[in-house]
Amino acid sequence: MVLSRSLAQVPSSDGEENFVQETRSQERKSTSFEEKLEGKRTKRKMVYQESDDDEEEKERNQEDEERKEAGEKSHGVKPVGEPVKVTGKGKERIIHYRQFEYGGNRYHMEDSVLLNPEYDSEKPYVAFIKDITQRNDGGMMIMVQWFYRPEEAEKKGGGNWVANDTREVFYSFHCDEANAESVMHRCVVYFVPAHKKLPKRKQNPGFIVRKVYDTDEKKLRKLTDKDYEIEIQHEIDLLVEKSMSRLGYLPDFETEENVEKTKRSSRKVISLKSITSSHEAEKKATEESLKTTNDNADNNPEGTK
């Protein structure tokens, strides 16, 4: 009898069954071992990576501390508080702060200060502190926005401006970087609109700003000019508002135009009074004349022959 191969089955021996099972078991064990080994390797990598990151962070912190100490020892200036941000890498790494200490005084961003001039014959420079940074060597730097004294501001056609008041300085958008140790001390700067009278010197000592100096065009502009960029005008408006809140009420300044308007108004009032007085005099004379006529008629009803 011929058996159909499709139906025929060759029985396997017990040895073959055991061999297959052992092989599969070894494969599973081997796979499991490799997976565990790979997992351990991955963990090691993560540990190494975390360790490297921690080391880098420690090194950076140590560098920052050394930088602070170096800056304080060599320059007498040290940053205060936590950094605001960090820019650059390596030797170009710069740390930004909100304040620093120098000579026993603490200075903040947006403080107005006096700086040592380049030459002894010059007056101290006036500036706003816009940024505070520490360099790789520990040195502290400040970004400043300059004020110009009238004699420092050049005219487009040559020469310099003349101050209307010894306290007057011009605001500008010219910025430079300066050493933090060039700061002498704080100062006060008031932004006062042109239509307001100046505050009294004894009650409110400090510099006065009425105009902005355009360093490119070498000309002066009013605080209320309408052709400023929106951000710049907003900045000026805030400075004026802050100054006025500190100064309190200031009376309006009488300009020549306002004085002339007042004179014209006075002349109109005087003229109106003159006309009114003239009409009243004529009316009174007419009434007296009529009264005299009536009295004569009463005394001589038939008339005089």
Coordinates of C-alpha atoms in Angstrom, one line a residue:
M1 CA 0.0 0.0 0.0
V2 CA 1.3 3.4 -0.9
L3 CA 0.9 6.1 1.6
S4 CA 0.1 9.6 0.6
R5 CA 3.1 11.8 1.4
S6 CA 0.8 14.6 2.2
L7 CA -0.7 12.5 4.9
A8 CA 2.5 10.7 5.9
Q9 CA 4.2 11.9 9.2
V10 CA 7.6 10.9 10.3
P11 CA 7.7 10.5 14.1
S12 CA 10.5 12.4 15.8
S13 CA 12.6 10.7 18.4
D14 CA 12.7 11.9 22.0
G15 CA 16.3 13.0 21.5
E16 CA 15.4 15.3 18.7
E17 CA 12.5 16.8 20.7
N18 CA 14.9 17.5 23.6
F19 CA 17.5 19.0 21.3
V20 CA 15.0 21.4 19.8
Q21 CA 13.7 22.5 23.1
E22 CA 17.2 23.0 24.6
T23 CA 18.2 25.0 21.5
R24 CA 15.1 27.2 21.7
S25 CA 15.7 27.7 25.5
Q26 CA 19.3 28.7 24.9
E27 CA 18.3 31.1 22.2
R28 CA 15.8 32.7 24.5
K29 CA 18.4 32.9 27.3
S30 CA 21.0 34.3 24.9
T31 CA 18.5 37.0 23.6
S32 CA 17.5 37.9 27.2
F33 CA 21.2 38.2 28.2
E34 CA 22.0 40.4 25.2
E35 CA 19.0 42.6 25.9
K36 CA 20.1 43.0 29.6
L37 CA 23.6 43.6 28.5
E38 CA 22.5 46.3 26.0
G39 CA 20.3 47.8 28.7
K40 CA 23.2 48.0 31.1
R41 CA 25.4 49.6 28.4
T42 CA 22.7 52.2 27.8
K43 CA 22.4 53.0 31.5
R44 CA 26.2 53.3 31.7
K45 CA 26.1 55.8 28.8
M46 CA 23.3 57.8 30.5
V47 CA 25.3 57.8 33.8
Y48 CA 28.4 58.8 31.9
Q49 CA 26.5 61.5 30.1
E50 CA 24.9 62.8 33.3
S51 CA 28.3 62.7 35.0
D52 CA 29.8 64.7 32.1
D53 CA 27.0 67.3 32.3
D54 CA 27.4 67.6 36.0
E55 CA 31.1 68.0 35.7
E56 CA 30.7 70.7 33.0
E57 CA 28.1 72.5 35.2
K58 CA 30.5 72.3 38.2
E59 CA 33.3 73.6 36.0
R60 CA 31.2 76.5 34.8
N61 CA 30.1 77.4 38.3
Q62 CA 33.7 77.2 39.5
E63 CA 34.7 79.4 36.6
D64 CA 32.0 81.9 37.5
E65 CA 33.1 82.0 41.1
E66 CA 36.7 82.5 40.1
R67 CA 35.6 85.2 37.6
K68 CA 33.7 87.0 40.3
E69 CA 36.7 86.8 42.7
A70 CA 39.1 87.9 39.9
G71 CA 36.9 90.9 39.0
E72 CA 36.6 92.0 42.6
K73 CA 40.3 91.7 43.3
S74 CA 41.6 93.3 40.1
H75 CA 38.8 95.9 39.5
G76 CA 37.1 96.3 42.9
V77 CA 33.8 95.6 41.1
K78 CA 31.6 92.6 41.7
P79 CA 28.2 91.5 40.3
V80 CA 25.2 91.2 42.7
G81 CA 22.4 88.6 42.5
E82 CA 21.8 85.8 40.1
P83 CA 22.6 86.2 36.4
V84 CA 19.9 87.4 34.0
K85 CA 21.3 85.5 31.0
V86 CA 24.4 84.1 29.5
T87 CA 25.6 84.8 26.0
G88 CA 28.5 83.5 24.0
K89 CA 30.7 80.4 24.7
G90 CA 34.2 79.7 25.9
K91 CA 36.4 82.8 26.0
E92 CA 33.5 84.8 24.5
R93 CA 31.1 83.8 27.3
I94 CA 29.4 86.9 28.9
I95 CA 27.2 86.9 32.0
H96 CA 24.6 89.5 32.3
Y97 CA 23.4 90.9 35.7
R98 CA 20.9 93.4 36.9
Q99 CA 23.2 95.1 39.4
F100 CA 26.8 95.4 40.6
E101 CA 28.7 96.8 43.6
Y102 CA 31.6 99.2 43.5
G103 CA 33.2 101.4 46.1
G104 CA 30.6 100.4 48.7
N105 CA 27.7 101.5 46.4
R106 CA 25.2 99.4 44.5
Y107 CA 24.2 100.3 41.0
H108 CA 21.2 98.9 39.0
M109 CA 20.1 98.9 35.4
E110 CA 18.3 102.2 34.4
D111 CA 20.3 104.1 37.0
S112 CA 21.5 107.5 35.8
V113 CA 25.2 108.0 36.8
L114 CA 28.2 110.2 36.4
L115 CA 31.3 108.6 34.7
N116 CA 34.9 109.7 34.8
P117 CA 35.7 111.6 31.6
E118 CA 38.5 110.7 29.2
Y119 CA 40.4 113.9 30.0
D120 CA 40.8 115.7 33.4
S121 CA 39.8 119.0 31.7
E122 CA 36.3 117.6 30.9
K123 CA 33.3 117.5 33.1
P124 CA 32.0 114.1 34.2
Y125 CA 29.9 112.2 31.6
V126 CA 26.2 111.7 32.2
A127 CA 24.7 108.4 31.2
F128 CA 22.0 105.7 31.8
I129 CA 23.0 102.1 32.6
K130 CA 21.3 99.9 30.1
D131 CA 23.2 96.6 30.7
I132 CA 25.7 95.1 33.2
T133 CA 28.0 92.3 32.1
Q134 CA 31.0 90.3 33.3
R135 CA 33.7 89.1 30.9
N136 CA 35.8 85.9 30.9
D137 CA 38.6 87.6 32.8
G138 CA 36.3 88.8 35.6
G139 CA 36.1 92.4 34.4
M140 CA 32.7 94.1 34.8
M141 CA 31.4 96.2 31.9
I142 CA 28.3 98.4 31.5
M143 CA 26.4 99.4 28.4
V144 CA 25.5 103.1 28.8
Q145 CA 23.2 105.5 26.9
W146 CA 24.7 109.0 26.8
F147 CA 23.4 112.4 27.7
Y148 CA 25.2 115.4 26.1
R149 CA 25.9 118.7 27.7
P150 CA 25.1 121.6 25.3
E151 CA 28.8 122.3 24.9
E152 CA 29.5 118.7 24.0
A153 CA 26.8 118.5 21.3
E154 CA 28.0 119.7 17.8
K155 CA 25.7 121.5 15.5
K156 CA 25.3 120.4 11.9
G157 CA 26.7 123.7 10.5
G158 CA 29.5 123.8 13.1
G159 CA 29.9 125.1 16.6
N160 CA 28.0 123.9 19.8
W161 CA 24.7 124.6 21.4
V162 CA 24.2 127.2 24.2
A163 CA 22.6 126.1 27.4
N164 CA 19.4 127.9 28.6
D165 CA 20.1 126.6 32.1
T166 CA 23.3 125.3 33.7
R167 CA 21.4 122.1 34.6
E168 CA 20.4 121.3 31.0
V169 CA 21.6 118.2 29.2
F170 CA 20.3 116.6 26.0
Y171 CA 19.0 113.0 25.8
S172 CA 20.4 110.8 23.0
F173 CA 20.2 107.2 21.7
H174 CA 23.9 106.9 21.4
C175 CA 25.2 103.8 23.3
D176 CA 28.7 102.7 24.2
E177 CA 30.3 100.1 26.5
A178 CA 32.4 101.3 29.4
N179 CA 34.3 99.9 32.3
A180 CA 32.1 99.6 35.5
E181 CA 34.9 101.1 37.6
S182 CA 34.5 104.4 35.6
V183 CA 31.3 105.1 37.5
M184 CA 31.7 108.0 40.0
H185 CA 28.3 108.0 41.6
R186 CA 24.6 108.3 40.9
C187 CA 22.9 111.5 39.7
V188 CA 19.3 112.6 39.1
V189 CA 17.9 113.5 35.6
Y190 CA 14.5 115.1 35.1
F191 CA 12.7 115.0 31.8
V192 CA 10.6 118.2 31.7
P193 CA 8.3 119.2 28.7
A194 CA 8.9 122.6 27.1
H195 CA 5.6 124.1 28.3
K196 CA 6.4 123.4 31.9
K197 CA 8.4 125.7 34.2
L198 CA 11.7 124.3 35.5
P199 CA 11.7 122.9 39.1
K200 CA 13.5 125.0 41.7
R201 CA 17.2 124.0 42.0
K202 CA 17.3 123.8 45.8
Q203 CA 14.1 121.7 46.1
N204 CA 14.9 119.4 43.2
P205 CA 18.7 119.3 42.4
G206 CA 19.7 117.4 39.3
F207 CA 20.0 117.6 35.5
I208 CA 17.2 118.8 33.3
V209 CA 16.3 117.3 29.9
R210 CA 14.0 119.3 27.5
K211 CA 15.3 118.1 24.1
V212 CA 16.8 115.1 22.4
Y213 CA 20.1 115.3 20.5
D214 CA 20.2 113.5 17.2
T215 CA 23.9 112.4 17.0
D216 CA 23.6 111.5 13.3
E217 CA 21.9 114.7 12.0
K218 CA 23.6 116.8 14.7
K219 CA 20.3 118.6 15.6
L220 CA 18.0 119.0 18.5
R221 CA 14.5 117.6 18.7
K222 CA 11.6 118.2 21.1
L223 CA 10.5 115.5 23.6
T224 CA 7.0 115.7 22.0
D225 CA 8.1 115.4 18.3
K226 CA 5.6 113.1 16.5
D227 CA 8.0 111.6 14.0
Y228 CA 9.8 109.3 16.5
E229 CA 9.5 105.6 16.1
I230 CA 6.7 104.1 18.4
E231 CA 9.2 102.4 20.7
I232 CA 11.4 105.5 21.1
Q233 CA 8.4 107.8 21.7
H234 CA 7.1 105.3 24.3
E235 CA 10.4 105.3 26.1
I236 CA 10.5 109.1 26.2
D237 CA 6.9 109.3 27.4
L238 CA 7.7 106.9 30.2
L239 CA 10.8 109.0 31.3
V240 CA 8.7 112.2 31.2
E241 CA 5.9 110.6 33.2
K242 CA 8.3 109.2 35.8
S243 CA 10.0 112.6 36.2
M244 CA 6.7 114.5 36.5
S245 CA 5.5 112.0 39.2
R246 CA 8.7 112.7 41.2
L247 CA 8.6 116.5 40.7
G248 CA 4.9 116.9 41.4
Y249 CA 2.9 119.9 40.0
L250 CA 4.8 122.3 37.8
P251 CA 3.1 125.4 36.4
D252 CA 2.9 126.0 32.7
F253 CA 5.7 128.1 31.2
E254 CA 4.5 131.3 29.6
T255 CA 5.9 131.3 26.1
E256 CA 6.0 134.4 23.8
E257 CA 3.1 132.9 21.9
N258 CA 1.0 132.6 25.0
V259 CA 2.0 136.1 26.2
E260 CA 0.9 137.5 22.8
K261 CA -2.4 135.7 23.0
T262 CA -3.0 137.1 26.4
K263 CA -2.2 140.6 25.2
R264 CA -4.6 140.3 22.3
S265 CA -7.3 139.0 24.5
S266 CA -6.7 142.0 26.9
R267 CA -6.9 144.4 24.1
K268 CA -10.2 143.0 23.0
V269 CA -11.7 143.3 26.5
I270 CA -10.5 146.9 26.8
S271 CA -12.0 147.8 23.4
L272 CA -15.3 146.2 24.3
K273 CA -15.4 148.1 27.5
S274 CA -14.7 151.4 25.7
I275 CA -17.5 150.7 23.2
T276 CA -19.9 149.9 26.0
S277 CA -18.9 153.0 28.0
S278 CA -19.4 155.2 24.9
H279 CA -22.9 153.7 24.3
E280 CA -23.9 154.2 27.9
A281 CA -22.7 157.9 27.8
E282 CA -24.6 158.6 24.6
K283 CA -27.7 157.0 26.1
K284 CA -27.4 159.0 29.3
A285 CA -26.9 162.3 27.4
T286 CA -30.0 161.5 25.3
E287 CA -32.1 160.8 28.3
E288 CA -31.0 164.0 30.0
S289 CA -31.8 166.0 26.9
L290 CA -35.3 164.5 26.7
K291 CA -35.8 165.2 30.3
T292 CA -34.8 168.9 29.9
T293 CA -37.2 169.3 27.0
N294 CA -40.1 167.8 28.9
D295 CA -39.4 170.0 31.9
N296 CA -39.5 173.1 29.7
A297 CA -42.7 172.0 28.1
D298 CA -44.3 171.6 31.5
N299 CA -43.3 175.0 32.7
N300 CA -44.4 176.8 29.5
P301 CA -47.3 174.9 28.1
E302 CA -48.3 177.6 25.5
G303 CA -44.8 178.2 24.4
T304 CA -42.7 181.4 24.5
K305 CA -43.7 184.4 22.3

